[in-house]
Tab-separated table of C-alpha atoms and ligand atoms in Angstrom:
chain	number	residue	atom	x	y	z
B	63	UNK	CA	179.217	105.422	74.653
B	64	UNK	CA	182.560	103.970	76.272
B	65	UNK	CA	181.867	100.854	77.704
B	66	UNK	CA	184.390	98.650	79.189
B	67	UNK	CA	185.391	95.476	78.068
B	68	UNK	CA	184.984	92.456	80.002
B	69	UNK	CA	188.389	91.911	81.158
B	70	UNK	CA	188.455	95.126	82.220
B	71	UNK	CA	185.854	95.282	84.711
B	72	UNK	CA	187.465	93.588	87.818
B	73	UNK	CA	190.246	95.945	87.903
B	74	UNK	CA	188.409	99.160	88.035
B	75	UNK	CA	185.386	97.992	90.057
B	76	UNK	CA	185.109	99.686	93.613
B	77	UNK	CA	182.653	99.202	95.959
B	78	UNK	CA	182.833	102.545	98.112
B	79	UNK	CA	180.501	103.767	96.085
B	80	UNK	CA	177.081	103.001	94.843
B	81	UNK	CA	173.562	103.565	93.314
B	82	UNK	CA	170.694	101.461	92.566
B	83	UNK	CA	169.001	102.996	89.282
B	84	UNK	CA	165.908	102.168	86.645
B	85	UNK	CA	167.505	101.398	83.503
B	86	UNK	CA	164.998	100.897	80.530
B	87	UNK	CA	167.212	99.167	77.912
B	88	UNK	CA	164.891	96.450	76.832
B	89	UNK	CA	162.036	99.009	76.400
B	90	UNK	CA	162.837	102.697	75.415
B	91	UNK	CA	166.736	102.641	76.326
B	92	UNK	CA	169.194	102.280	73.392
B	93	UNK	CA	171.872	99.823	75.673
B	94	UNK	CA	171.823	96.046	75.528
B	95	UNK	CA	171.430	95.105	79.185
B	96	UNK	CA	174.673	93.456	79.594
B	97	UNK	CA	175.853	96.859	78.155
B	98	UNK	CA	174.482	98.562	80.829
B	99	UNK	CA	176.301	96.203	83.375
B	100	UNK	CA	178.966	97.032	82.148
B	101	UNK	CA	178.741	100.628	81.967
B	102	UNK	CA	177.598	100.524	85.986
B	103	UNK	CA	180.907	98.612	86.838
B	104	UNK	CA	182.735	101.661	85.356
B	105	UNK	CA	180.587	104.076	86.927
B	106	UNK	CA	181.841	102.502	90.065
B	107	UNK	CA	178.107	101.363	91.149
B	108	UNK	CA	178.392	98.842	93.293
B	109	UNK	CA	174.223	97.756	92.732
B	110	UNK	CA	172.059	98.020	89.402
B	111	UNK	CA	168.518	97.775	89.329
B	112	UNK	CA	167.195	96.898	85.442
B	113	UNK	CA	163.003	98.041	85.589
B	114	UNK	CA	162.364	98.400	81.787
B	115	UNK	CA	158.546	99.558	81.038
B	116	UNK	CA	156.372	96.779	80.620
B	117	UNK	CA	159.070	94.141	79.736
B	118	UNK	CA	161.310	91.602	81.167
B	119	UNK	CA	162.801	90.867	78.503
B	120	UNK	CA	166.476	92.290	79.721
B	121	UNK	CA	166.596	90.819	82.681
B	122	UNK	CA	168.183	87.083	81.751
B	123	UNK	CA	171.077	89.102	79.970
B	124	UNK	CA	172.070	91.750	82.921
B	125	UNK	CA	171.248	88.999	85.752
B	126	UNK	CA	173.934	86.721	84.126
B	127	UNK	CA	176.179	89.628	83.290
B	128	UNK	CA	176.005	91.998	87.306
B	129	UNK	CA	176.922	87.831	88.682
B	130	UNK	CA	179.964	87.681	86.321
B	131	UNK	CA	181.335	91.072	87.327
B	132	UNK	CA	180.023	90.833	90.974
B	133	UNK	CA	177.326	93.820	90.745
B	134	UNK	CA	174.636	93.285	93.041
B	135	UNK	CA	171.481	92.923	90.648
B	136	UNK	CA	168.217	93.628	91.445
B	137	UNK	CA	165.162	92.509	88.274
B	138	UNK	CA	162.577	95.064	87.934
B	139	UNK	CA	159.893	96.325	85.557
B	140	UNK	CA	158.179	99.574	85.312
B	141	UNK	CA	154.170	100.096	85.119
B	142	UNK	CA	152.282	103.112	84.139
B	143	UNK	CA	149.356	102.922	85.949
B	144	UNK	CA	146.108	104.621	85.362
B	145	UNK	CA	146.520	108.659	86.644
B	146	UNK	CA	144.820	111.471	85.008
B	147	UNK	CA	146.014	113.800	83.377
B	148	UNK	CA	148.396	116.274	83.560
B	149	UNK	CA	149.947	113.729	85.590
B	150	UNK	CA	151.763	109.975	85.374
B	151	UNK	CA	151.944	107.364	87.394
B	152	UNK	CA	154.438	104.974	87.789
B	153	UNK	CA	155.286	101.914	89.428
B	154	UNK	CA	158.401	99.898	90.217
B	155	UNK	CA	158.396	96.144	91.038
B	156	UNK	CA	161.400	95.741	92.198
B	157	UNK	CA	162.682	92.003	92.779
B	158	UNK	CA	160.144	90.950	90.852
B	159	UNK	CA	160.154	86.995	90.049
B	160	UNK	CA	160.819	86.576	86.172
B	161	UNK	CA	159.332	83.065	86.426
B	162	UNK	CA	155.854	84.438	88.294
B	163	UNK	CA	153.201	83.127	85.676
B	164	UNK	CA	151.495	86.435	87.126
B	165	UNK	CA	154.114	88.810	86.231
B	166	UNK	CA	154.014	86.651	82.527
B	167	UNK	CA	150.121	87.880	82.696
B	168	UNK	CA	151.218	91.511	84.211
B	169	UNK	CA	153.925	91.708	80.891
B	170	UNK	CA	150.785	90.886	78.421
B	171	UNK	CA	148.359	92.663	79.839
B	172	UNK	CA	150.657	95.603	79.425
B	173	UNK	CA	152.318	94.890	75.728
B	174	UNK	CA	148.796	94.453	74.535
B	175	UNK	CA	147.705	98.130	75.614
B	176	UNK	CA	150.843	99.427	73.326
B	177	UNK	CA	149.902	97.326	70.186
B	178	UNK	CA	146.310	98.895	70.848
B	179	UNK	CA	147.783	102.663	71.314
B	180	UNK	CA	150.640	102.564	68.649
B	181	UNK	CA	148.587	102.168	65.589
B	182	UNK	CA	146.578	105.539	66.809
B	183	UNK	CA	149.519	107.602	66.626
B	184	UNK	CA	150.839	106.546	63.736
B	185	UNK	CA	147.157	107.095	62.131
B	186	UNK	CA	147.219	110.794	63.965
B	187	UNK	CA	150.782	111.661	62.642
B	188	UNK	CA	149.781	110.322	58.965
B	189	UNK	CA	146.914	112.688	59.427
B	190	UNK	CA	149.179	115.466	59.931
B	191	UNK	CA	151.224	114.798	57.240
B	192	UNK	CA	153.858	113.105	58.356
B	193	UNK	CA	154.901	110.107	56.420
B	194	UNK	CA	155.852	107.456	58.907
B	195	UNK	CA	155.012	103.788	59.059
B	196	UNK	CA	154.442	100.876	61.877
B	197	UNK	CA	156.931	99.074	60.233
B	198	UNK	CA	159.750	101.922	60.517
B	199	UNK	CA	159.067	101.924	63.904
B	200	UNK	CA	158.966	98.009	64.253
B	201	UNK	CA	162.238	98.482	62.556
B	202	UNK	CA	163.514	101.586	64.561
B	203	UNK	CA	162.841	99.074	68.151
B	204	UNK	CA	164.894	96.474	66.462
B	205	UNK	CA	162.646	93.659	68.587
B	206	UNK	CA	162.861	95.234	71.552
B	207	UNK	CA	159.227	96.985	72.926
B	208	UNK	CA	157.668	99.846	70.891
B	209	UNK	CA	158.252	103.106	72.634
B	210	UNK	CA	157.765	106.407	71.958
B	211	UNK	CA	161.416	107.748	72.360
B	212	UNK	CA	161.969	105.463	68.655
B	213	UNK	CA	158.821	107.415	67.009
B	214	UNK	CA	160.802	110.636	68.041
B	215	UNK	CA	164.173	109.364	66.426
B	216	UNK	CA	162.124	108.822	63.815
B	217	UNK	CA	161.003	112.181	63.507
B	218	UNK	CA	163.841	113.426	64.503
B	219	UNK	CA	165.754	111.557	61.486
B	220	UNK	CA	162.843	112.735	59.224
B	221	UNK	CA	163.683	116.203	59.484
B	222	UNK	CA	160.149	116.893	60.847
B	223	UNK	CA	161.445	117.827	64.181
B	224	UNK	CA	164.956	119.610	65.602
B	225	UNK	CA	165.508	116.960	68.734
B	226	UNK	CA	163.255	113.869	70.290
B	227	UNK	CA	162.719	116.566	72.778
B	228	UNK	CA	160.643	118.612	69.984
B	229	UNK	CA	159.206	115.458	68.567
B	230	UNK	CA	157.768	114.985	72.351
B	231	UNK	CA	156.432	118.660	72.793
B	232	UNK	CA	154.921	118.866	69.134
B	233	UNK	CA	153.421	115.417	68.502
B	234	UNK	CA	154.106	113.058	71.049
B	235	UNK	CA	153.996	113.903	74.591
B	236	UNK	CA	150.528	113.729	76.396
B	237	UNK	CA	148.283	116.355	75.255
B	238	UNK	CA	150.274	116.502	71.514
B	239	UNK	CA	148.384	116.094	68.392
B	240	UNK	CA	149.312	112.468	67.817
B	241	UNK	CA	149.183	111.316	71.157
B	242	UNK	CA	147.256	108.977	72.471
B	243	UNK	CA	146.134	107.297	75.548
B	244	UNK	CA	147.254	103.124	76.067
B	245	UNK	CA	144.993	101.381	78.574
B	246	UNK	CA	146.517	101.089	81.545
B	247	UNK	CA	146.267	99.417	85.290
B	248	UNK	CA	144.596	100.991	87.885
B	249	UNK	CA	147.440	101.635	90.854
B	250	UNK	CA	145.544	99.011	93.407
B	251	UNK	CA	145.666	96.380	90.268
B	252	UNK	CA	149.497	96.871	89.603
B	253	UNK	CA	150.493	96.896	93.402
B	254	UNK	CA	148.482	93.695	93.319
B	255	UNK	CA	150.430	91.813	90.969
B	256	UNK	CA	153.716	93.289	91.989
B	257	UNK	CA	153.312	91.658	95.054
B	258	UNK	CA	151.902	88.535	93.912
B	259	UNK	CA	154.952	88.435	91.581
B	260	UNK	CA	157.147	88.343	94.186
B	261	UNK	CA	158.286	91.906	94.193
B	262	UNK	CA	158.375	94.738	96.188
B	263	UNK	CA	155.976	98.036	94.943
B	264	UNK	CA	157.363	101.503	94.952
B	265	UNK	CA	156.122	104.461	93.712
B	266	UNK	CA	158.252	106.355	91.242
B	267	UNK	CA	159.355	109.761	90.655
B	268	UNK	CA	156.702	110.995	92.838
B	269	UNK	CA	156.980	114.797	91.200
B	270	UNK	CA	155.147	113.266	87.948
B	271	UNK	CA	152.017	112.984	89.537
B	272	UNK	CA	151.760	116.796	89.101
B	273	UNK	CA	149.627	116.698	92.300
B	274	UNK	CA	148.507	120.489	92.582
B	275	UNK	CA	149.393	120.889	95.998
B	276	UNK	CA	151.614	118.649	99.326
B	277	UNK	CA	148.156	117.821	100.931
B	278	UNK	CA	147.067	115.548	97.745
B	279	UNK	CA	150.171	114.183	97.071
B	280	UNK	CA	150.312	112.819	100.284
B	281	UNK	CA	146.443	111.332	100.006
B	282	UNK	CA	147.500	109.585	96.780
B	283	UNK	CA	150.862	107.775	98.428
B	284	UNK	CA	148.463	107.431	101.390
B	285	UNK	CA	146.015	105.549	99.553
B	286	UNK	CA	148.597	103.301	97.537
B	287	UNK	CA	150.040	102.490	101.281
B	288	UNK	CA	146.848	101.029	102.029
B	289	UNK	CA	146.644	99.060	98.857
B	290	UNK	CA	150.622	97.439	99.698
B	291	UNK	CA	152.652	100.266	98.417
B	292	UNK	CA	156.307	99.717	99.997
B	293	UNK	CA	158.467	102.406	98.721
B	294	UNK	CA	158.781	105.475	96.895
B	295	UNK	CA	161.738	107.093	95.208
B	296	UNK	CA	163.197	109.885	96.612
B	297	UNK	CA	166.055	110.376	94.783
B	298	UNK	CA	165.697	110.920	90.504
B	299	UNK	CA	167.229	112.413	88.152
B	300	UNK	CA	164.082	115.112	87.699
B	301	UNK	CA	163.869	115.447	91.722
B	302	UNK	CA	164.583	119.048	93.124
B	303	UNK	CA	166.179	119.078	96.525
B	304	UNK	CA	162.974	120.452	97.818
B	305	UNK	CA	160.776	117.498	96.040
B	306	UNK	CA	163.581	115.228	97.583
B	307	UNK	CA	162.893	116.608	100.376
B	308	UNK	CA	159.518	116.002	100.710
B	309	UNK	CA	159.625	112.548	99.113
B	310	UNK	CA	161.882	111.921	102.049
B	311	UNK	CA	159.453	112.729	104.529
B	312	UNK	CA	156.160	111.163	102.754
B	313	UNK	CA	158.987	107.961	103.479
B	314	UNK	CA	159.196	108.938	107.360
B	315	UNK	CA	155.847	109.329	107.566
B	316	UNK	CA	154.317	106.365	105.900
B	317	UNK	CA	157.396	103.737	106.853
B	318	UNK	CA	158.240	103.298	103.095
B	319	UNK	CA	161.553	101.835	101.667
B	320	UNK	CA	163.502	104.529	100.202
B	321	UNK	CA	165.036	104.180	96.585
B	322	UNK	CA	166.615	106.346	93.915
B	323	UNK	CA	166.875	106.144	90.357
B	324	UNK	CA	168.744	107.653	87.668
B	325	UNK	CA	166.359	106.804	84.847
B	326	UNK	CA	169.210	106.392	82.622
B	327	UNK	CA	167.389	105.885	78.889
B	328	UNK	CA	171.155	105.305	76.889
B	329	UNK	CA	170.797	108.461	74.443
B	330	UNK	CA	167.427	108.446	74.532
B	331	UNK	CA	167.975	110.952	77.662
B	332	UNK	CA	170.564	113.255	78.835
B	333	UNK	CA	171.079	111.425	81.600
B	334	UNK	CA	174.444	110.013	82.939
B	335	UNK	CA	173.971	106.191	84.768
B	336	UNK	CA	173.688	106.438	88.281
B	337	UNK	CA	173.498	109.781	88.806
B	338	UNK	CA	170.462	111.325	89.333
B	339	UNK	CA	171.045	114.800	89.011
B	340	UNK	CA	174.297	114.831	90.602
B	341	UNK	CA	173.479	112.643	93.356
B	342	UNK	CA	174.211	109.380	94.212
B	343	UNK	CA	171.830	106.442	95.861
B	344	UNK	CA	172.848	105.460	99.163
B	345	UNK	CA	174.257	102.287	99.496
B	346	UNK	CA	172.320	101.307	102.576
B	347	UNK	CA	168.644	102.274	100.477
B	348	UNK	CA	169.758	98.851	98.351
B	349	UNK	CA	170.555	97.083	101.138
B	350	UNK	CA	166.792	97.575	102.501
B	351	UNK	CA	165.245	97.211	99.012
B	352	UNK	CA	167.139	93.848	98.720
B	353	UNK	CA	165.974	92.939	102.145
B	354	UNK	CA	162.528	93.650	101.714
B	355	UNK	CA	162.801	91.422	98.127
B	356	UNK	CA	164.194	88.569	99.848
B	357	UNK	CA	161.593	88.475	102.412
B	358	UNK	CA	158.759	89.062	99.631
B	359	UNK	CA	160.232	86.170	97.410
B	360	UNK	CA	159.836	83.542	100.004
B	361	UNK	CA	155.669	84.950	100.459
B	362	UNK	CA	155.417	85.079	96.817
B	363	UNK	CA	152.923	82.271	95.507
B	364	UNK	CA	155.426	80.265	92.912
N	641	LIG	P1	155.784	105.083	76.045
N	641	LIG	O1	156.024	104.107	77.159
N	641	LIG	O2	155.896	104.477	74.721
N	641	LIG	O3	154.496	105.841	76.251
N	641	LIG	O4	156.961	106.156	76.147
N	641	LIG	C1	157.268	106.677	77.408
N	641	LIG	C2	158.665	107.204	77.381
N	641	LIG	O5	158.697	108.358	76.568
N	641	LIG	C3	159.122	107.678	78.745
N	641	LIG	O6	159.786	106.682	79.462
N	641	LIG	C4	160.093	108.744	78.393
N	641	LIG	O7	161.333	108.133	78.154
N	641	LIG	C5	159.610	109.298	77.090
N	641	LIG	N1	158.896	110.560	77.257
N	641	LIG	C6	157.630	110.763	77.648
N	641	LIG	N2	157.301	112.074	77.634
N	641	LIG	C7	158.416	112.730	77.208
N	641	LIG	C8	158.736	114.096	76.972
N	641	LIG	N3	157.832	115.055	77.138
N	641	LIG	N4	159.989	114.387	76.524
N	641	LIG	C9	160.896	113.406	76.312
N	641	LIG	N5	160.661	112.099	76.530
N	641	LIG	C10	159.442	111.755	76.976
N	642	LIG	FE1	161.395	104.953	80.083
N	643	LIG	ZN1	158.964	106.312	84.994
């Protein structure tokens, strides 16, 4: 990817237009946080949200980066919470505090339900016949978390699958032969320390709950409401207009913040930074996240 170098950022940043986005490069992304700065100040983003999956670990380097260029900068972190299946369930913290000694506890809890799960699939694909090691994929994650986008580039480089998207639909993906299940959160448990971390709790990509039908949906966002949800995302890059649509008015109805994420992954995903789908995040939807953080940070117990 073409990423600008640091000199080079003042002169092309514009503010006119903007996007707050999830950005997973310290977990299953394959861009150095700073990198990913960087990239949004070409973009022309004028606000970058960083929400990695289970990890905090980026945040330092794109906090010190988005001041140097003058990006806004929200910290974030992702949780998959406990859903069941077909569907997922995930939640943003946005604004959480990296110093919260309960988000430290929220990170563990969370890391130590991978280095249960990863193990089993490694054990399930070696059943299979597929010669792959923890170690390769220690390797492949170069010390960031262990993911299972890296297992797929494994594959992928292996030969024993055409594109991560195959290693996904033949082995990995939920319901494939060598997946298996992490211990997660319940939703109530992960709103709870979101908040207590100082951030603000917003459901994600909505459509992945694979709720069979509008009236359910809205039960389940219902439900988190009255357990401190804040937000949910309208906007993402695997959002129809229709399921924006109706993300928008679960929002109306229910008073939640509105956000919108691209879900850019680096090449783990086809997806282009800050655009989510060929939209763009309104600029006022940061303003009101970033409100709502500020007024969280000064509740949150330190
Ligand atoms: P993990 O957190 O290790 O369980 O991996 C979750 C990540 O895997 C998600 O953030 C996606 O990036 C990716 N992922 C999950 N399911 C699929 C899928 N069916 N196709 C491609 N990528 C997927
Ligand atoms: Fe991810
Ligand atoms: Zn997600």
């Amino acid at each position: 990817m073409d990423i600008c170098a640091p000199e080079d950022a003042p002169k092309i940043k514009c503010l006119t237009d903007s996007s707050i986005f999830t950005a997973t490069p310290a977990s299953d992304g394959t861009l150095p946080p700073a990198q990913v700065v960087h990239l949004a100040v070409r973009k022309n983003l004028s606000a970058l949200a960083l929400t990695d999956h289970d990890t905090i670990d980026g945040i330092a380097d794109a906090a010190a980066e988005a001041q140097k260029l003058g990006l806004d900068f929200l910290p974030g972190i992702e949780i998959s919470a406990e859903f069941p299946h077909p569907g997922t369930m995930h939640l943003l913290g946005y604004g959480v505090d990296p110093q919260s000694p309960v988000l430290r506890d929220l990170t563990k809890t969370l890391l130590a339900g991978r280095d249960k799960r990863n193990p089993k699939m490694i054990a399930k694909l070696n059943e299979l016949g597929i010669a792959v090691t923890m170690a390769e994929w220690e390797q492949e994650a170069k010390g960031n978390v262990l993911g299972r986008p890296q297992l797929a580039a494994i594959l992928h480089r292996k030969g024993y699958v055409s594109s991560v998207k195959d290693a996904f639909n033949k082995y990995l993906g939920q319901g494939a032969p060598a997946y298996a299940d992490k211990e997660r959160l319940s939703p109530q448990r992960a709103i709870e320390m979101v908040l207590e971390s100082g951030g603000v709790p917003v459901l994600a990509h909505p459509i992945q709950l694979r709720t069979p039908n509008d009236a359910q949906l809205e039960r389940i966002v219902k439900d988190l409401v009255d357990h401190g949800l804040a937000g949910i995302e309208v906007i993402h890059s695997v959002h129809t207009p229709a399921d924006i649509e109706k993300c928008d008015a679960l929002a109306a109805r229910f008073n939640l913040l509105r956000t919108g994420g691209s879900d850019f992954h680096g090449t783990n995903k086809n997806i282009e930074l800050g655009i989510a789908n060929g939209r763009r995040i309104p600029r006022q939807w940061y303003e009101a996240l970033a409100a709502a953080v500020a007024a969280n940070n000064t509740r949150a117990p330190r």
